[in-house]
mmCIF file of C-alpha atoms in Angstrom:
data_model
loop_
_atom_site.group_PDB
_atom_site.id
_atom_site.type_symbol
_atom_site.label_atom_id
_atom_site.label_comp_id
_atom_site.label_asym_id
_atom_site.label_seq_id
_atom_site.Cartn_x
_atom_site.Cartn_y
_atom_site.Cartn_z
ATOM 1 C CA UNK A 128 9.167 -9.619 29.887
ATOM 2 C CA UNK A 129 8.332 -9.166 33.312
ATOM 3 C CA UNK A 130 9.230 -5.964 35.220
ATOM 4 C CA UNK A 131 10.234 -5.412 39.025
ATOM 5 C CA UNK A 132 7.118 -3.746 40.755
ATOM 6 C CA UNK A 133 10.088 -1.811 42.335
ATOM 7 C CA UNK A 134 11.685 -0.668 39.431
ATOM 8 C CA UNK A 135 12.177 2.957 38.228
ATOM 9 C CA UNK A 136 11.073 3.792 35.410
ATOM 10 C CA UNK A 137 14.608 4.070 34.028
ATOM 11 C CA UNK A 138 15.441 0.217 34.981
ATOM 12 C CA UNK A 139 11.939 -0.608 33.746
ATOM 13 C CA UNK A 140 12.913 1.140 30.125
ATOM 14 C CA UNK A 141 16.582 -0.333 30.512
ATOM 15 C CA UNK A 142 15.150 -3.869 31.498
ATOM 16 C CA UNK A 143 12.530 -3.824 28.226
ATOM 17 C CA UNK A 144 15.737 -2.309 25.999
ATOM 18 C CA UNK A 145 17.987 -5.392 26.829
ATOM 19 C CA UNK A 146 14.869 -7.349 25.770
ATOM 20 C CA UNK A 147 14.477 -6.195 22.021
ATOM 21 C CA UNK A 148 18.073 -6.163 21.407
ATOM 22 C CA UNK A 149 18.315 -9.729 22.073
ATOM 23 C CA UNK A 150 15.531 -10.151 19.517
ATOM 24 C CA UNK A 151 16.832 -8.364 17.059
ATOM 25 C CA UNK A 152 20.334 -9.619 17.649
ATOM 26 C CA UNK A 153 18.519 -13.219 16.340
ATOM 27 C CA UNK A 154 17.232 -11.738 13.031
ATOM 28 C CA UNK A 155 20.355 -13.896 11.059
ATOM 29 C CA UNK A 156 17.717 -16.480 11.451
ATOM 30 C CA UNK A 157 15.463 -14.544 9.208
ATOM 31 C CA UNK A 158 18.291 -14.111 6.576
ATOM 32 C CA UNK A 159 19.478 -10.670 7.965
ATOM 33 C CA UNK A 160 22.894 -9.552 8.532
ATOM 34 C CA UNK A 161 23.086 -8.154 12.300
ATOM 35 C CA UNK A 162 26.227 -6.415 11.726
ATOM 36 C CA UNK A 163 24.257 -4.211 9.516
ATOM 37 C CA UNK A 164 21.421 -3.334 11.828
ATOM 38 C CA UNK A 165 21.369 -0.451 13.948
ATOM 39 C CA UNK A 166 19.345 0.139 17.401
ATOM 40 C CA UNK A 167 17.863 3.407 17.443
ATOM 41 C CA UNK A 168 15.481 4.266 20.755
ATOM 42 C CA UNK A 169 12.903 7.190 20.446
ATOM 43 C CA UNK A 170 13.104 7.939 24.271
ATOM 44 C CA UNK A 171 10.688 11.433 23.739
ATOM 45 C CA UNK A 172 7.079 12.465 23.053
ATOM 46 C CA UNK A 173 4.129 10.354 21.682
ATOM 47 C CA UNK A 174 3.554 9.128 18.166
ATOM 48 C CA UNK A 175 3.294 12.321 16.019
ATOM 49 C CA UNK A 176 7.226 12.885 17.514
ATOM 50 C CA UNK A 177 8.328 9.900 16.157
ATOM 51 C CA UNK A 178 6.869 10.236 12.748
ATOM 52 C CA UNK A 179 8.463 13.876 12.584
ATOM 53 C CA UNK A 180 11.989 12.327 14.081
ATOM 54 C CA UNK A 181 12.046 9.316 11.065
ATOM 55 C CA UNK A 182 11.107 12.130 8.191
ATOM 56 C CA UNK A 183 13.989 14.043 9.535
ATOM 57 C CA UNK A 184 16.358 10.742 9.052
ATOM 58 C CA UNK A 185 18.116 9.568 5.392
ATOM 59 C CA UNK A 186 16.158 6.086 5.157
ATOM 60 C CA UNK A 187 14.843 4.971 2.266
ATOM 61 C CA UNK A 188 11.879 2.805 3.711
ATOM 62 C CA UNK A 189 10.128 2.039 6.747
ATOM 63 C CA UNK A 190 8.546 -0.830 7.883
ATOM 64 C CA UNK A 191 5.528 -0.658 10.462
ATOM 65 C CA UNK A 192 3.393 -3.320 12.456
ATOM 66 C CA UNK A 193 -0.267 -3.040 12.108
ATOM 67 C CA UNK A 194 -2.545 -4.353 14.195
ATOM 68 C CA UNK A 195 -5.414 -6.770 13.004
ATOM 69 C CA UNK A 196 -6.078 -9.582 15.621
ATOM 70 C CA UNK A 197 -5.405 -7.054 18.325
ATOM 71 C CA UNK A 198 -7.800 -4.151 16.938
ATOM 72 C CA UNK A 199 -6.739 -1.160 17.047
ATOM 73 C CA UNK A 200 -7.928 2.425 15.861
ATOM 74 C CA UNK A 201 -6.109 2.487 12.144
ATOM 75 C CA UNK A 202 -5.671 6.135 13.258
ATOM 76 C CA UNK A 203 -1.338 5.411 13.809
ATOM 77 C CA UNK A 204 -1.201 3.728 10.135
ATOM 78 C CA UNK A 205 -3.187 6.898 9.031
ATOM 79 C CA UNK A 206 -0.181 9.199 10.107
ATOM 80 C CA UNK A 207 2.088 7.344 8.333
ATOM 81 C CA UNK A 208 0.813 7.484 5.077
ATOM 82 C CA UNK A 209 0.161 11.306 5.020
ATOM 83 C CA UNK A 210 3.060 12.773 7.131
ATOM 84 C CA UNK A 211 6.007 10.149 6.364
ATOM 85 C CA UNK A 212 7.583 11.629 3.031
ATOM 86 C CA UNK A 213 8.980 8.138 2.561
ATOM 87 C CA UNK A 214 7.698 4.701 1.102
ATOM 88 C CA UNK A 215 6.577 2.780 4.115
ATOM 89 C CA UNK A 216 4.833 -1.072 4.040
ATOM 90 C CA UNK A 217 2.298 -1.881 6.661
ATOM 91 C CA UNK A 218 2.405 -5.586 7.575
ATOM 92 C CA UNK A 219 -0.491 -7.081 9.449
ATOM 93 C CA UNK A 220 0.283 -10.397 12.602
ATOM 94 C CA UNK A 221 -0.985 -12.732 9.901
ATOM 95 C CA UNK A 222 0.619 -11.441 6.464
ATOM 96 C CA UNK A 223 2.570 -14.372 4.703
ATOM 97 C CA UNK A 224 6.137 -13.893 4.257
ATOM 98 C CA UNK A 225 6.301 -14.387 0.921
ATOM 99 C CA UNK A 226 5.655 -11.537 -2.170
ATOM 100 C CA UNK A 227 4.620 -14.017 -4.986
ATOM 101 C CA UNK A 228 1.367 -13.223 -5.899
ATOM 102 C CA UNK A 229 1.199 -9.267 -6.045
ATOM 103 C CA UNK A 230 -1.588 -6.822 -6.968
ATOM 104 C CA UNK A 231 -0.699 -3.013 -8.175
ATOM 105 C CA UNK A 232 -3.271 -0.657 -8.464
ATOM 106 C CA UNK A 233 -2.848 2.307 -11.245
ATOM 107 C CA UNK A 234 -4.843 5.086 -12.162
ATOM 108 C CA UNK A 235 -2.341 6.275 -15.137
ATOM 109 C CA UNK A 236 -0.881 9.352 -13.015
ATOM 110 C CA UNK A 237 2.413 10.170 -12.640
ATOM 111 C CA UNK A 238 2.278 7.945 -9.114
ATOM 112 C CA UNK A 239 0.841 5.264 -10.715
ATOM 113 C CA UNK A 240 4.087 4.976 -13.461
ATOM 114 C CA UNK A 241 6.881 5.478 -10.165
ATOM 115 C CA UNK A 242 4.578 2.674 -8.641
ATOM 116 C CA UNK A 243 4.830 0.381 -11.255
ATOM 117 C CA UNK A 244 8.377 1.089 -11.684
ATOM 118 C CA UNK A 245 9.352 -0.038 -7.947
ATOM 119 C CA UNK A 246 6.595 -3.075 -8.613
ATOM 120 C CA UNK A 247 8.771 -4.173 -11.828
ATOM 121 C CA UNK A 248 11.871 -3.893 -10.316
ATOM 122 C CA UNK A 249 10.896 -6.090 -7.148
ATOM 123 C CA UNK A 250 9.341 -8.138 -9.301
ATOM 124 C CA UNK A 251 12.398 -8.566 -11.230
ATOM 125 C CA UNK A 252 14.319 -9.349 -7.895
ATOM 126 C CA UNK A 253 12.297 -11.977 -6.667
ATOM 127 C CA UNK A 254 10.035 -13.404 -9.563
ATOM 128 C CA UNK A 255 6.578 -12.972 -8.562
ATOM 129 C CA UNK A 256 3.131 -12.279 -10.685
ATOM 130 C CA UNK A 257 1.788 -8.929 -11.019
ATOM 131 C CA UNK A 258 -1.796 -7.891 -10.982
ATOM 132 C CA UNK A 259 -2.029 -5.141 -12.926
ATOM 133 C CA UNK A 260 -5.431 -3.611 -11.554
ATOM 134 C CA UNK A 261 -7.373 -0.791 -12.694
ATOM 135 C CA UNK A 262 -10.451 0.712 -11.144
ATOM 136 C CA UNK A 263 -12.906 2.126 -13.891
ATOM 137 C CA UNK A 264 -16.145 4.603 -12.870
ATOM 138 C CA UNK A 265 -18.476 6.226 -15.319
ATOM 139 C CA UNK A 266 -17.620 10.322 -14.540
ATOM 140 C CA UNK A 267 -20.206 12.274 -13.153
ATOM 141 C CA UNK A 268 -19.119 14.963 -16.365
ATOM 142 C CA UNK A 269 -21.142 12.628 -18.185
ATOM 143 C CA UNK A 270 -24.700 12.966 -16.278
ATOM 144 C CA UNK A 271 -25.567 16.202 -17.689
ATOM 145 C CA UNK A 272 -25.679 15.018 -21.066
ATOM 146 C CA UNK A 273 -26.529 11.160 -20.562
ATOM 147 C CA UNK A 274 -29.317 10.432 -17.631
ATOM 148 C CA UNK A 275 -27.698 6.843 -16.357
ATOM 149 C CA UNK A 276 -24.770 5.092 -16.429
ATOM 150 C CA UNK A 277 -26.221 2.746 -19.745
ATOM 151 C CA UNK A 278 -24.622 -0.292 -20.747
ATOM 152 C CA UNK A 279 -23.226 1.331 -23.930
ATOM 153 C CA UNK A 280 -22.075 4.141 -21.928
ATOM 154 C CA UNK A 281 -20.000 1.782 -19.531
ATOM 155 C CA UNK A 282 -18.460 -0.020 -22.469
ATOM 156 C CA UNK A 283 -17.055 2.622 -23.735
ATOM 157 C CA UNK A 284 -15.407 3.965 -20.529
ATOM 158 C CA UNK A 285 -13.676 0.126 -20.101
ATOM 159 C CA UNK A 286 -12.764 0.642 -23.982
ATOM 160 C CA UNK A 287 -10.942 3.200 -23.118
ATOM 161 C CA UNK A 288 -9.469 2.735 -19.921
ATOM 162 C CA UNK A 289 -8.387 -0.941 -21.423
ATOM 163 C CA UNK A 290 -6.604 0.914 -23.990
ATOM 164 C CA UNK A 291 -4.423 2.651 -21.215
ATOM 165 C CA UNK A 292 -3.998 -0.530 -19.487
ATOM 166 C CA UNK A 293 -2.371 -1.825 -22.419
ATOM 167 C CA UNK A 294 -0.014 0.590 -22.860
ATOM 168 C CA UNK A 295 1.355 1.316 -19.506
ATOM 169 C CA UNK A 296 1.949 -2.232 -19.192
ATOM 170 C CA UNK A 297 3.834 -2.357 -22.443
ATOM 171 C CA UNK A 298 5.894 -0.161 -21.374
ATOM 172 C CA UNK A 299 7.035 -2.119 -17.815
ATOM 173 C CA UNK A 300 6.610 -6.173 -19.211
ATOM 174 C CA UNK A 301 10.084 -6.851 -19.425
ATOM 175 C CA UNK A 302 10.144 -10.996 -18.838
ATOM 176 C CA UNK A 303 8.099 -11.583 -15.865
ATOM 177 C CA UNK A 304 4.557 -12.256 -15.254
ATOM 178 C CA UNK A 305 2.061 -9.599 -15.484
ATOM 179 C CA UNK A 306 -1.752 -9.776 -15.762
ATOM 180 C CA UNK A 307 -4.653 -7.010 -15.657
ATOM 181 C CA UNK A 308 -7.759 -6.669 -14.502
ATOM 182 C CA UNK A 309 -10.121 -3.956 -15.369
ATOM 183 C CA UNK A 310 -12.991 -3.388 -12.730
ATOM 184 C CA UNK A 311 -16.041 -1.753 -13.101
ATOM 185 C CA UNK A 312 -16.335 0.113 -9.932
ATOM 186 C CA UNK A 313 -20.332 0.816 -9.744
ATOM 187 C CA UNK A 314 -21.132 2.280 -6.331
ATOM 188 C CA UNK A 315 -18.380 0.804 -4.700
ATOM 189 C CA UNK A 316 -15.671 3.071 -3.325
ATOM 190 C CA UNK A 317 -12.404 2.062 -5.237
ATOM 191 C CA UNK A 318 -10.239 0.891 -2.203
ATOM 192 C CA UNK A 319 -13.284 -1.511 -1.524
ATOM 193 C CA UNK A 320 -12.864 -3.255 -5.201
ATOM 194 C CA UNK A 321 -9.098 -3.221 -5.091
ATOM 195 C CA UNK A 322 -9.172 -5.073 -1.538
ATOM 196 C CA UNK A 323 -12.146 -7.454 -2.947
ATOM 197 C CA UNK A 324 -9.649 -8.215 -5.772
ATOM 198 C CA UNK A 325 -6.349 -8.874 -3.941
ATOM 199 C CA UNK A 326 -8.581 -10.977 -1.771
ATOM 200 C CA UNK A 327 -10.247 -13.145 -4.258
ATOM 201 C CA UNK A 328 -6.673 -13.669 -6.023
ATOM 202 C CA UNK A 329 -5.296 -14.883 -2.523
ATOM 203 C CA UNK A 330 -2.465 -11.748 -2.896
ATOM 204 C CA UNK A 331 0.430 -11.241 -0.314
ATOM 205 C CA UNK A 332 0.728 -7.318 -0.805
ATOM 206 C CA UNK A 333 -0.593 -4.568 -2.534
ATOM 207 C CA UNK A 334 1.465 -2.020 -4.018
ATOM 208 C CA UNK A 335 0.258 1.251 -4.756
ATOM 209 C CA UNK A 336 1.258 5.334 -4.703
ATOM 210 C CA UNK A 337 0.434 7.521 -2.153
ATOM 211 C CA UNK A 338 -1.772 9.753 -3.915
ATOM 212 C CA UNK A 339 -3.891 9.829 -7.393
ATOM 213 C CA UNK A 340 -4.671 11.429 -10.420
ATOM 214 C CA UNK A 341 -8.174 12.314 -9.122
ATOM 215 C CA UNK A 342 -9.189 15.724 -6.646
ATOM 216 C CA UNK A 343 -12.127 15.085 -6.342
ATOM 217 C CA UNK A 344 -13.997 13.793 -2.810
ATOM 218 C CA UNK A 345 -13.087 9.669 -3.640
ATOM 219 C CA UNK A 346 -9.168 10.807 -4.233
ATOM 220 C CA UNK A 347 -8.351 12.968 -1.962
ATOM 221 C CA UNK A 348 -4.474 12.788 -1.326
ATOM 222 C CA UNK A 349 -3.570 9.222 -0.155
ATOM 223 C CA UNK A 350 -7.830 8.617 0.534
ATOM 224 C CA UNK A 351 -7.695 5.284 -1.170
ATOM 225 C CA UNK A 352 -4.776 4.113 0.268
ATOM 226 C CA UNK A 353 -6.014 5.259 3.893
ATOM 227 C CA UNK A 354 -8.885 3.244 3.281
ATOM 228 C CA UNK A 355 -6.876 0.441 2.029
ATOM 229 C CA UNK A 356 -5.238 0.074 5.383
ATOM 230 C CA UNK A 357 -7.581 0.944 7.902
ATOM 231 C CA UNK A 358 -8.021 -1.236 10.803
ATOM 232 C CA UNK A 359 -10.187 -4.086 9.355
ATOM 233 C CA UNK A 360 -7.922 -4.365 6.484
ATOM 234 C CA UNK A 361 -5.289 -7.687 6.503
ATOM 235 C CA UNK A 362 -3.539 -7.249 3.686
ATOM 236 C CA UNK A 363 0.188 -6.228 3.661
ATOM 237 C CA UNK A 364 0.061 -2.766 2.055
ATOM 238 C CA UNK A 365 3.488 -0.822 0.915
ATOM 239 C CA UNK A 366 2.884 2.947 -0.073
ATOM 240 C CA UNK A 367 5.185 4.072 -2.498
ATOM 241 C CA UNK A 368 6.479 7.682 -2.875
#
């Protein structure tokens, strides 16, 4: 809205608070109950305040705005996905509003399983597909004893990691549609073949945990899924904890 030049700060704040509680007192349009919404202003210090302030609160979920068309840093969606000790989705100016077609990344940790869990049960909810999607590299433990990564040699990796596919999907296909894809990573970072993937398969979200199986340099805690939101990134991405 548009502020009086002569305005104190105070009126200015006041003026732009009026403003967003008349949006959000419209949201029964989008199918939400405004009865049940609450209006909470953080009035004090700068970003890093705020994301201490909502860790403190009993929510469940958060839901940010991420800027695409308007660039911005990435550094504020970085903040969230390491300090926020909750499951948070980052949605973009042009993500769809629909969760039909949705990709899950595993790596068969611990995460991976609690991610899949939430995926099933919202996929249960609102009968999308899943992508099951897997990310396969040939281990550098290998090099020592084999000199490159040989076709053989790559074969058997996806072997194996197909095997594990299988059965952490058996374990979570209870009536709704699943598929998996195994990828053969190469040289490419893994966040940059899971985004490649959603992308090609037209996906609305990507679902993943907040940290992998993997220490070393590529999986550093939450690494792939700061990458998978950074700034150039617009794809709806929800971080599960």
């Amino acid at each position: 809205g548009k502020e009086d030049k002569g305005a104190t700060p105070a009126q200015i704040a006041s003026q732009l608070l009026d403003e967003m509680i008349g949006k959000i007192a419209s949201v029964g349009k989008a199918g939400l109950e405004s009865a049940k919404l609450q209006v909470l202003v953080h009035a004090k210090g700068g970003q890093d305040d705020l994301l201490q302030w909502i860790g403190k609160q009993k929510i469940d979920f958060c839901v940010f705005g991420k800027k695409v068309v308007h660039k911005g840093t990435g550094v504020f969606a970085g903040k969230v996905a390491r300090l926020i000790d909750k499951s948070v989705l980052l949605v973009t100016e042009t993500s769809r509003h629909s969760w039909k077609n949705v990709v899950v990344p595993v790596d068969f940790s611990d995460y991976s399983k609690n991610t899949l869990r939430f995926a099933s049960e919202l996929s249960r909810q609102i009968k999308n597909e899943l992508h099951i999607v897997h990310v396969y590299h040939v281990s550098p433990t290998y090099f020592p004893f084999v000199k490159e990564k040989s076709d053989s040699l790559i074969k058997e990796v996806k072997q194996k990691a197909e095997k594990r596919l299988q059965e952490l999907c058996r374990k979570f296909n209870e009536g709704f549609d699943i598929r998996t894809e195994l990828i053969y990573g190469g040289d490419q970072t893994t966040a940059k073949c899971i985004y490649d993937y959603a992308h090609s398969q037209h996906a609305d979200l990507i679902v993943m945990g907040i940290k992998g199986k993997n220490d070393d340099e590529e999986f550093l805690i939450g690494s792939v899924a700061e990458r998978l939101i950074q700034s150039d990134r617009d794809l709806p991405v929800l971080l599960v904890r």
